[in-house]
Tab-separated table of C-alpha atoms and ligand atoms in Angstrom:
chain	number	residue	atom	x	y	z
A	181	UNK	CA	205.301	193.502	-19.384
A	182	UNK	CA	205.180	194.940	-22.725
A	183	UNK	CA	206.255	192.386	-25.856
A	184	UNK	CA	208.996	193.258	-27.818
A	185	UNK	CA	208.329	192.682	-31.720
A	186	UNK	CA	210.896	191.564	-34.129
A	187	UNK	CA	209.949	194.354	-36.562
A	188	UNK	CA	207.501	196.777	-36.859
A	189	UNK	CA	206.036	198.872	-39.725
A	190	UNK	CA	206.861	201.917	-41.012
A	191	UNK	CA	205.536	204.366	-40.555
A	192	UNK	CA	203.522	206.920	-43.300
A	193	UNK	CA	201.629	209.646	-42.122
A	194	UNK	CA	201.258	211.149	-45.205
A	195	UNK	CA	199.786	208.236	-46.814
A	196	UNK	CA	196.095	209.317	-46.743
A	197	UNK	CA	196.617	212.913	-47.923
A	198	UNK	CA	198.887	211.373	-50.902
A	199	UNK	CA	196.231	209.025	-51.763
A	200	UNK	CA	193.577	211.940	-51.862
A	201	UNK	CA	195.528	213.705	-54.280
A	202	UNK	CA	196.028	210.559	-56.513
A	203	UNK	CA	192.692	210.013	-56.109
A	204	UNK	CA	191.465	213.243	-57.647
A	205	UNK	CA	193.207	213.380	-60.648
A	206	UNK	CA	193.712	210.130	-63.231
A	207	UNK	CA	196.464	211.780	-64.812
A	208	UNK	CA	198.442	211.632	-61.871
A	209	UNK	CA	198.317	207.892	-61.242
A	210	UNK	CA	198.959	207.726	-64.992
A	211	UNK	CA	201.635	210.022	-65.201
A	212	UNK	CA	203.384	208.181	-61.882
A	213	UNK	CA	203.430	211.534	-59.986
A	214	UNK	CA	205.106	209.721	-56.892
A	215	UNK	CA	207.452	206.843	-58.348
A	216	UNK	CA	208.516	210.152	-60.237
A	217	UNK	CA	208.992	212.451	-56.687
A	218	UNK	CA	210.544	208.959	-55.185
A	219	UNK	CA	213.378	209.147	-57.986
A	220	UNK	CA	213.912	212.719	-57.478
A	221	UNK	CA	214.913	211.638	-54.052
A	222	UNK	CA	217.088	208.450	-55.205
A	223	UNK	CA	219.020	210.585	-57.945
A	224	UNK	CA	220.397	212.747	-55.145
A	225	UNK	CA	221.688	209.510	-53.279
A	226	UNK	CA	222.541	207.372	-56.986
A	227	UNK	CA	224.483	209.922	-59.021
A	228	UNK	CA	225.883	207.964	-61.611
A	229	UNK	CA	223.080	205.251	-62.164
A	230	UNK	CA	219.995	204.713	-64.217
A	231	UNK	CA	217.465	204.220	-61.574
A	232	UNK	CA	214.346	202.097	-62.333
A	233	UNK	CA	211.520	201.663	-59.780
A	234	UNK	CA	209.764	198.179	-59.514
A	235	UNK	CA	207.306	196.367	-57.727
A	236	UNK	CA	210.031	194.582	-55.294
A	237	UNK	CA	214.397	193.493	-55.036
A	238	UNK	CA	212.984	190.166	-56.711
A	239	UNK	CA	211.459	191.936	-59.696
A	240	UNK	CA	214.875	193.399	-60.127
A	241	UNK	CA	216.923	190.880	-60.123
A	242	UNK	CA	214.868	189.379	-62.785
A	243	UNK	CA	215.383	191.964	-65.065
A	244	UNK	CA	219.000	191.510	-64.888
A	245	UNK	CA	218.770	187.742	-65.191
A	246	UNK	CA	216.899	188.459	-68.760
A	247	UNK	CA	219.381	191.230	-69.347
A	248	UNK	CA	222.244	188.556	-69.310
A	249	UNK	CA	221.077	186.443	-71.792
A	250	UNK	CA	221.608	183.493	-69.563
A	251	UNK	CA	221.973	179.708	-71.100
A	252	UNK	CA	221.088	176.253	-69.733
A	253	UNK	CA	224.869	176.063	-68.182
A	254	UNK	CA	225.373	179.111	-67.318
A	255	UNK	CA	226.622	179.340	-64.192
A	256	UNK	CA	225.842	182.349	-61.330
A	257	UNK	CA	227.819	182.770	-58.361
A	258	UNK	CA	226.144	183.839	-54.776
A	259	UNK	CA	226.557	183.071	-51.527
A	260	UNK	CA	224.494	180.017	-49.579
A	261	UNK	CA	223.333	182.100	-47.015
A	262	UNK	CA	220.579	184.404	-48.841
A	263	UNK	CA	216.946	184.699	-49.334
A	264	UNK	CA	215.972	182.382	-52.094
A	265	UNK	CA	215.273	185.335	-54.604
A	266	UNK	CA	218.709	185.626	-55.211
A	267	UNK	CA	219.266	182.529	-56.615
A	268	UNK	CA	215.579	181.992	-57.899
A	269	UNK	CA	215.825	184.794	-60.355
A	270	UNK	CA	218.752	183.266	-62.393
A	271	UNK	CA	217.551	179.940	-62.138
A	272	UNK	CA	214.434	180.922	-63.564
A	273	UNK	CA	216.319	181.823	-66.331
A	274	UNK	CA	217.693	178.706	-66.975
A	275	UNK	CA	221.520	178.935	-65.220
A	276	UNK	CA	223.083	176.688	-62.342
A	277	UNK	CA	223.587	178.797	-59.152
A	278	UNK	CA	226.957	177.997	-57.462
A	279	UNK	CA	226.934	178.369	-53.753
A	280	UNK	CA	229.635	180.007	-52.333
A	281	UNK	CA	230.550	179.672	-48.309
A	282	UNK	CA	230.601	183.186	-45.945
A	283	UNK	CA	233.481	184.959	-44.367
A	284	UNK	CA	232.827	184.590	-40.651
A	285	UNK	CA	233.411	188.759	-40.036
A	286	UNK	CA	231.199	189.874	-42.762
A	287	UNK	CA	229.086	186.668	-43.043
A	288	UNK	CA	229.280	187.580	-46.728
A	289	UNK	CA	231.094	185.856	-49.863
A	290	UNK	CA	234.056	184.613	-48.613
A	291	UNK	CA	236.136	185.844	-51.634
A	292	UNK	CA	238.755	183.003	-51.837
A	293	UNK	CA	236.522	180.734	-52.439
A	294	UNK	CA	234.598	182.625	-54.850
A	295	UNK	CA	237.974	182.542	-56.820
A	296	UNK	CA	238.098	178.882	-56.818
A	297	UNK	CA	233.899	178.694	-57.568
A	298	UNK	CA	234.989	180.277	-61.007
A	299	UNK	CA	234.897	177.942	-64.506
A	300	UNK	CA	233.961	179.049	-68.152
A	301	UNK	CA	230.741	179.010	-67.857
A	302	UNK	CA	231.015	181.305	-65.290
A	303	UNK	CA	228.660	184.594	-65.996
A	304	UNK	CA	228.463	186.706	-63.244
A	305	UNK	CA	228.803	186.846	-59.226
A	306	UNK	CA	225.896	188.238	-56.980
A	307	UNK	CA	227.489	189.836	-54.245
A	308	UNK	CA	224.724	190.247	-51.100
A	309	UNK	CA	225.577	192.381	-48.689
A	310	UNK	CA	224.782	190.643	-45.643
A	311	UNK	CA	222.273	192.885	-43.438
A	312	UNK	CA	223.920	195.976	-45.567
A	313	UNK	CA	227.396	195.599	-44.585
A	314	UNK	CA	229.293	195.685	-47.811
A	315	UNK	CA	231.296	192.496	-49.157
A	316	UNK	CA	234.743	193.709	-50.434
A	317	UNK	CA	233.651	195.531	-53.477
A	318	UNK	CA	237.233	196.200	-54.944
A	319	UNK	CA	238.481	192.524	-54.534
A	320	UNK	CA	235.373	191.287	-56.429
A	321	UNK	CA	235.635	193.517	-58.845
A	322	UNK	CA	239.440	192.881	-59.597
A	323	UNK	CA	238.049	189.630	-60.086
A	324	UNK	CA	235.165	190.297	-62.387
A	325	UNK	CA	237.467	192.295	-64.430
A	326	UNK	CA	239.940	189.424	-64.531
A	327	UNK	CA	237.277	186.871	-65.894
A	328	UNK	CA	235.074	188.498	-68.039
A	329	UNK	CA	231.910	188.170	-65.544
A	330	UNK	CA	229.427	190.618	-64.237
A	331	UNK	CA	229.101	192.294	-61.112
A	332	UNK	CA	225.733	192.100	-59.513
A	333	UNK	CA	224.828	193.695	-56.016
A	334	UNK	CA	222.080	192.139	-54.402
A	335	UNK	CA	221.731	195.354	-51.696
A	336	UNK	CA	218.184	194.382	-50.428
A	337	UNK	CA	219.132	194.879	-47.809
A	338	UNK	CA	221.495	197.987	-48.044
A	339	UNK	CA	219.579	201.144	-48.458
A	340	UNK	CA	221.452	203.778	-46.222
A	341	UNK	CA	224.770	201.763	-46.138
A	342	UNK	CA	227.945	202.627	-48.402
A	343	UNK	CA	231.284	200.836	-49.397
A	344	UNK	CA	234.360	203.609	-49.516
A	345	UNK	CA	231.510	206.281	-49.317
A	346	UNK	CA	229.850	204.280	-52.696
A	347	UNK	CA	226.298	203.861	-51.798
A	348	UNK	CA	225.363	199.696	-52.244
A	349	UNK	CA	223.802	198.693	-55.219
A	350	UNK	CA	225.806	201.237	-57.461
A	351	UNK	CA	229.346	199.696	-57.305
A	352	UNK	CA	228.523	196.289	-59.634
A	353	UNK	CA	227.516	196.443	-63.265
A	354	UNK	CA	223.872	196.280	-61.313
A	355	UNK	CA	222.413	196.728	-58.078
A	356	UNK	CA	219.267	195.747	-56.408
A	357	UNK	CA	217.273	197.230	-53.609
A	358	UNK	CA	214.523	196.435	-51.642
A	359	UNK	CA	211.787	198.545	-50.080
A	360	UNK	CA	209.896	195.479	-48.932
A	361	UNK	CA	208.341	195.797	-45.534
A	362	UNK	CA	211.048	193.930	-43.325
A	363	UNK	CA	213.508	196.450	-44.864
A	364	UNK	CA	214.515	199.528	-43.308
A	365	UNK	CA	213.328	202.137	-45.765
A	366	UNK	CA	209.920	200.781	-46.739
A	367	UNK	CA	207.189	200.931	-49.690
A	368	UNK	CA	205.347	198.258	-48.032
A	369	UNK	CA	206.584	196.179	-51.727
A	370	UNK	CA	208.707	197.317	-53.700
A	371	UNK	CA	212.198	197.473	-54.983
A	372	UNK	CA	215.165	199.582	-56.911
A	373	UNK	CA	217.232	198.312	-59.908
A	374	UNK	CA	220.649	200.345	-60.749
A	375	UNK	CA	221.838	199.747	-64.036
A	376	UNK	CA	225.539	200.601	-63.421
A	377	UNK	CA	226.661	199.525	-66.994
A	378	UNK	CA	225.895	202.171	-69.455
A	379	UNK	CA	226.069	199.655	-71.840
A	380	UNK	CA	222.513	197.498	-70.582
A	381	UNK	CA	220.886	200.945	-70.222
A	382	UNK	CA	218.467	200.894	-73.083
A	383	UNK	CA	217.842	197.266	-72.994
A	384	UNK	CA	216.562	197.655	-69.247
A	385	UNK	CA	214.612	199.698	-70.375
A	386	UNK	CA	212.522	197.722	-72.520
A	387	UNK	CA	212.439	194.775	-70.234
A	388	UNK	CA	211.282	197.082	-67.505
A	389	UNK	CA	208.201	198.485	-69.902
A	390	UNK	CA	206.761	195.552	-71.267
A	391	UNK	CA	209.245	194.604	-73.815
A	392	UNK	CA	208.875	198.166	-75.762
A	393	UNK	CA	210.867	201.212	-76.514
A	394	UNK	CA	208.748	203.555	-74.032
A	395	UNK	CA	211.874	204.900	-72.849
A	396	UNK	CA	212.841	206.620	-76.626
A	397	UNK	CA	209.201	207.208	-76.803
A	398	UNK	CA	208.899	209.093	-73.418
A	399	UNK	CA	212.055	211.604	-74.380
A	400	UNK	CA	210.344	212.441	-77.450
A	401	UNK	CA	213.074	210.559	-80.004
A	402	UNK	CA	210.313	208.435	-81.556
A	403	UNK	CA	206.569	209.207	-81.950
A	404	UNK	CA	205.043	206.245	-80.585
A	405	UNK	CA	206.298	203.323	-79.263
A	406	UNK	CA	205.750	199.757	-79.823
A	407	UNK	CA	206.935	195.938	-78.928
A	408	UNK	CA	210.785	195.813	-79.637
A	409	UNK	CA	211.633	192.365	-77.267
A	410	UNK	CA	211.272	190.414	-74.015
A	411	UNK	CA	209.950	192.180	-71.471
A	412	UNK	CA	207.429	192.119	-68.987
A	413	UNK	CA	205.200	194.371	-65.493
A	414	UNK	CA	208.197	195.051	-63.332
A	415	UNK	CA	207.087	199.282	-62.564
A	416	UNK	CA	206.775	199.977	-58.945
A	417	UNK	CA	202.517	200.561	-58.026
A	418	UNK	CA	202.087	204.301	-57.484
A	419	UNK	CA	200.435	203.679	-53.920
A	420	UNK	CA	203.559	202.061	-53.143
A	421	UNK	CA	205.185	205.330	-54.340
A	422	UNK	CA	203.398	207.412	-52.343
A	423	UNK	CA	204.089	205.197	-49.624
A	424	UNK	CA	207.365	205.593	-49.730
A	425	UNK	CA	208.026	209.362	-50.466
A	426	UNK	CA	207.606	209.768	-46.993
A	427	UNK	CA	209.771	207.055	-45.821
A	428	UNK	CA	212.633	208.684	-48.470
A	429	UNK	CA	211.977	211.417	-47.227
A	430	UNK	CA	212.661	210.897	-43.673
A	431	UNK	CA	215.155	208.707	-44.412
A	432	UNK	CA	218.231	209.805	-42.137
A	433	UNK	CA	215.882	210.062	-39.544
A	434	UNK	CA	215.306	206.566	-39.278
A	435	UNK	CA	218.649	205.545	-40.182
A	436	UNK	CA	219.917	207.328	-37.206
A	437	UNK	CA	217.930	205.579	-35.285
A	438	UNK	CA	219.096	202.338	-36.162
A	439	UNK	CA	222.603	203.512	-35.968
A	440	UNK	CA	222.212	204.316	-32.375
A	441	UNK	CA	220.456	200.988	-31.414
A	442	UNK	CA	222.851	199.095	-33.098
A	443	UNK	CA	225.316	200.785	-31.010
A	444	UNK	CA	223.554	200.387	-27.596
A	445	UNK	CA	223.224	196.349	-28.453
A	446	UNK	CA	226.608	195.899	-28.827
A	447	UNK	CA	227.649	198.322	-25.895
A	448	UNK	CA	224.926	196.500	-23.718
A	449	UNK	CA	225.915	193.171	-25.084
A	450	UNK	CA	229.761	193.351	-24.686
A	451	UNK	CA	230.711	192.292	-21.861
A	452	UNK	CA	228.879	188.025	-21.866
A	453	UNK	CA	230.491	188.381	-25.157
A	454	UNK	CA	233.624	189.010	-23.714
A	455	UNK	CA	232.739	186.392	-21.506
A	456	UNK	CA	233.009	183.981	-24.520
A	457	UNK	CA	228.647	182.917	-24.040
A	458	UNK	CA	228.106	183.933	-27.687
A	459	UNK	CA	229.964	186.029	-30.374
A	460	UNK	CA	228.476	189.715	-31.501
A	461	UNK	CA	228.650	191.288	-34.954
A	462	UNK	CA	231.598	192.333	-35.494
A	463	UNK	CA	232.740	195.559	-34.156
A	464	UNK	CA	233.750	197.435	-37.001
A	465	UNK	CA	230.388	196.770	-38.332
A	466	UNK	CA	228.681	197.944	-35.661
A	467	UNK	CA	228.320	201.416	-36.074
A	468	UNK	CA	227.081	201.685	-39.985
A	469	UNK	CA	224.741	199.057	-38.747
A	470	UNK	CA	220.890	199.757	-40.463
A	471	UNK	CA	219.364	196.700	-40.878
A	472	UNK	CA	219.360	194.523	-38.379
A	473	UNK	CA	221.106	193.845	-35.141
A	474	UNK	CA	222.128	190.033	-34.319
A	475	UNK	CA	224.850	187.506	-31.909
A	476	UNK	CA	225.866	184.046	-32.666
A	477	UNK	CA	224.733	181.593	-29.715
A	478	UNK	CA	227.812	179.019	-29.393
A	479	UNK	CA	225.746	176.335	-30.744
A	480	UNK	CA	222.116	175.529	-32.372
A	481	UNK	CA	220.436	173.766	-29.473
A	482	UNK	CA	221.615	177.188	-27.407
A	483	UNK	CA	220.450	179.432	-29.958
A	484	UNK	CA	216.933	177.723	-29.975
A	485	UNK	CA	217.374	178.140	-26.098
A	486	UNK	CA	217.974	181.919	-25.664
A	487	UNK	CA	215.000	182.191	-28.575
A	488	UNK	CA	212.702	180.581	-26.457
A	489	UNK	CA	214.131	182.363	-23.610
A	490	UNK	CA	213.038	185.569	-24.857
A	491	UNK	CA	209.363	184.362	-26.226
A	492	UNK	CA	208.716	183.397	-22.789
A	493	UNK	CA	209.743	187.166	-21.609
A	494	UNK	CA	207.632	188.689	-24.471
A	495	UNK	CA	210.890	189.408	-26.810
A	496	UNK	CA	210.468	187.764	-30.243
A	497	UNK	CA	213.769	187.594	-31.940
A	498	UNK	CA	214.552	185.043	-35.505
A	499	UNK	CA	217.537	183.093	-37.154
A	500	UNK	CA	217.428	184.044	-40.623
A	501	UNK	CA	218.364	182.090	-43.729
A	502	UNK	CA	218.365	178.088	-44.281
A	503	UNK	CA	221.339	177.790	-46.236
A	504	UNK	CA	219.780	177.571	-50.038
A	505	UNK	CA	222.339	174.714	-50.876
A	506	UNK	CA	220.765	172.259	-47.941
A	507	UNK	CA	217.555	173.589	-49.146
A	508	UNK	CA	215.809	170.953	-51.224
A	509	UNK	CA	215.718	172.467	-54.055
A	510	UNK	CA	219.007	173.943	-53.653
A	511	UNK	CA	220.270	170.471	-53.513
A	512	UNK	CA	218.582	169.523	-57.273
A	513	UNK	CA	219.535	172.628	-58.826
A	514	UNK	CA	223.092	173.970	-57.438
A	515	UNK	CA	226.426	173.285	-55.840
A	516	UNK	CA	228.184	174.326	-53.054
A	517	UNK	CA	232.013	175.087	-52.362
A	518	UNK	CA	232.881	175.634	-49.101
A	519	UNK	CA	233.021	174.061	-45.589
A	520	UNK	CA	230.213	174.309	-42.353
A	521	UNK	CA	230.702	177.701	-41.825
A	522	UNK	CA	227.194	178.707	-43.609
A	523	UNK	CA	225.225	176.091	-42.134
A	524	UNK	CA	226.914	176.965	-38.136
A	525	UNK	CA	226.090	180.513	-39.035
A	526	UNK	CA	222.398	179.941	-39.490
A	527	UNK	CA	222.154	177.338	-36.996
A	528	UNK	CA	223.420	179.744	-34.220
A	529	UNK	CA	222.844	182.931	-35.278
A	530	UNK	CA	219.801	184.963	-33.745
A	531	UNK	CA	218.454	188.897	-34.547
A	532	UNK	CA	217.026	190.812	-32.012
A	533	UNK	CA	214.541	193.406	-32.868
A	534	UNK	CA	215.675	195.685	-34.840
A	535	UNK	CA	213.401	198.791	-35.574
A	536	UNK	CA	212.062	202.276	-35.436
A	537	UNK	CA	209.721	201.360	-31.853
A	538	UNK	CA	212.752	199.901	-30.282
A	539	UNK	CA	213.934	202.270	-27.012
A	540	UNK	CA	216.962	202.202	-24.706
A	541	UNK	CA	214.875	200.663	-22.078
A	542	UNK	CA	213.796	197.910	-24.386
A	543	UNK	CA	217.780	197.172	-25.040
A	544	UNK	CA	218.235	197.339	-21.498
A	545	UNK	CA	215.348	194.840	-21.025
A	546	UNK	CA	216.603	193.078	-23.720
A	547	UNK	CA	220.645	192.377	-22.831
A	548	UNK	CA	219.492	191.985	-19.011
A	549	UNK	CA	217.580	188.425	-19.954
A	550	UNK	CA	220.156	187.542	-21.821
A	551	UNK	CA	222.366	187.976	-19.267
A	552	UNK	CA	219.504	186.093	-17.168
A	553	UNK	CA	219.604	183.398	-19.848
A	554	UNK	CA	223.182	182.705	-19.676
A	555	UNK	CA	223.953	183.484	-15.900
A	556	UNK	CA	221.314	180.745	-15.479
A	557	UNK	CA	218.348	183.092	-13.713
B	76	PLP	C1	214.492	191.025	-49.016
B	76	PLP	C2	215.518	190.440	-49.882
B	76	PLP	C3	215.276	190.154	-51.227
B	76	PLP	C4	213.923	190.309	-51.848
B	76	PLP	O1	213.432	191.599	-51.811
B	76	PLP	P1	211.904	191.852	-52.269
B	76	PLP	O2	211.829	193.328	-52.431
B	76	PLP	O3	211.059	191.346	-51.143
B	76	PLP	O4	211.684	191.114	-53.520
B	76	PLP	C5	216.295	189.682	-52.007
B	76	PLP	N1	217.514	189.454	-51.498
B	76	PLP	C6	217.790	189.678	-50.204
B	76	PLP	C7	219.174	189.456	-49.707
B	76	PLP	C8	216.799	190.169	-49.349
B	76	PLP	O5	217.086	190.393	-48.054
């Protein structure tokens, strides 16, 4: 029996002819001849928002942590259940991160609570969209506008996936991709940051080149350019670039793709839901699905169960996040409003694989041991 991986990687075929031609010419490494063709592609998808290229989602989000201005006090909301660069790039910068519980349809922010999580030190609100399904983008930004605080879209994981036909990442003041390697649309490493908020444009800019005005210098406004403020490395590598031209390229391609096996999952998977042995994503988020494809076992020991389950029959499948606010340093440097619901989620809930090598047959195989699993085969 053939195994099943969890992910696999993307594919570039073009990779080795791109490289060639980098490789031939200096002034086309230097003059970033495919971060430039990669935001050719990205304007045609971001139409209203300064798009800056960086060496990963985490890189990103730093940049808008500096572009806050944040103080020891400040306080940054985001949900519990998120990868730790979420919360580590405003910590970093010296502000408490407030741990908000999840909505148990979305597993994103659950927005009453978010409400409540608000004080006057309150600066912003990162709203992750959990495996790219959007959090309600016009309630949080009712609520942003009501307070004074910024909008921040941590979309790492929603290239390909849209809010009221919005693309994530360009709803918030800022938005932040990632083209890391587990992500659907891949650079191996490497990330997007959307400035949404004309009004941070220039200063992104300089953070983004070293802390100088390369930008003005660049559209021919000033004749050279020099060190103007904070700033620091974040441009994506141009092999990463030329990486991921390709991948841009054949982007609804592969997004297709994971439409479809998203669907077959949950088509395959209905009916032991329906049985009540574990809980699928929720429909309605079934069939804008990219990312990643997962069920929620009825309790941890079970989920651990069906996990092993499937390693034994050659299928490797994950949980995903510890909650960050039961994380240890979550514990020293946050707090958390909510009740269990964040810590049941990530006890019980399991992805399958999720990517471009993935066939019917494999979802067949796939839902059948489950079905094994729970019919006790
Ligand atoms: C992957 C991911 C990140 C980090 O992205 P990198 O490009 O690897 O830095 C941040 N936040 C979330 C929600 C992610 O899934």
């Amino acid at each position: 029996m053939k195994p099943i991986k969890f992910n696999s990687n993307c594919k570039s075929n073009s990779y080795p002819s791109h490289f060639e031609l980098l490789n031939s010419d200096y002034e086309l490494f230097r003059g970033k001849y495919f971060t430039d063709k990669c935001l050719d592609v990205l304007k045609t998808i971001y139409l209203n928002s300064q798009l800056l290229l960086t060496h990963s989602a985490t890189g990103s989000l730093e940049i808008i942590a500096k572009l806050l201005k944040l103080q020891i006090g400040d306080e940054v909301i985001m949900p519990s259940f998120t990868f730790v660069s979420t919360a580590n790039a405003f910590v970093n910068a010296g502000a408490t991160p407030v741990f908000v519980d999840i909505d148990i349809n979305s597993l994103n922010l659950d927005i009453d609570l978010v409400e409540k999580a608000i004080t006057s030190n309150t600066k912003a609100i990162v709203a992750m969209h959990y495996v790219g399904h959007p959090c309600d983008m016009d309630r949080l930004k009712s609520i942003c506008n009501k307070y004074s605080i910024y909008l921040i879209e941590d979309a790492a994981m929603g290239f390909g996936t849209s809010y009221n036909g919005e693309p994530l990442g360009s709803i918030g003041d800022f938005g932040v991709i990632s083209f890391d390697i587990t992500k659907q649309i891949s650079a191996i490493q490497g990330g997007l940051l959307l400035v949404n908020n004309k009004s941070f444009v220039e200063k992104s800019n300089e953070i983004y080149h070293n802390g100088t005005n390369r930008m003005l210098y660049e559209n021919g406004d000033i004749p050279y350019y020099e060190w103007v403020g904070e700033g620091s490395k974040y441009q994506m590598n141009e092999l990463n670039s030329a990486f991921l031209y390709e991948q841009l390229m054949n982007a609804n391609e592969t997004l297709c793709h994971r439409r479809k096996l998203s669907v077959m999952y949950f088509d395959s998977l209905k009916d032991l839901a329906d049985k009540g042995y574990f809980n699928l994503m929720a429909q309605n988020l079934v069939s804008d699905n990219v990312h990643a494809f997962y069920l929620i076992a009825n309790s941890k020991a079970e989920r651990i169960s069906l996990q092993n389950y499937l390693k034994d029959n050659l299928v490797e499948a994950f949980f995903h996040y510890v909650p960050l606010h039961t994380s240890s340093f979550g514990i020293k440097v946050g707090r958390y409003i909510g009740a269990d619901l964040t810590v049941n989620i990530s006890d019980s809930l399991l992805r399958l694989p999720f990517h471009a090598g993935v066939t019917d047959n494999d979802v067949k195989r796939i839902s059948t041991l489950i079905g094994d699993f729970y019919n006790g085969e």
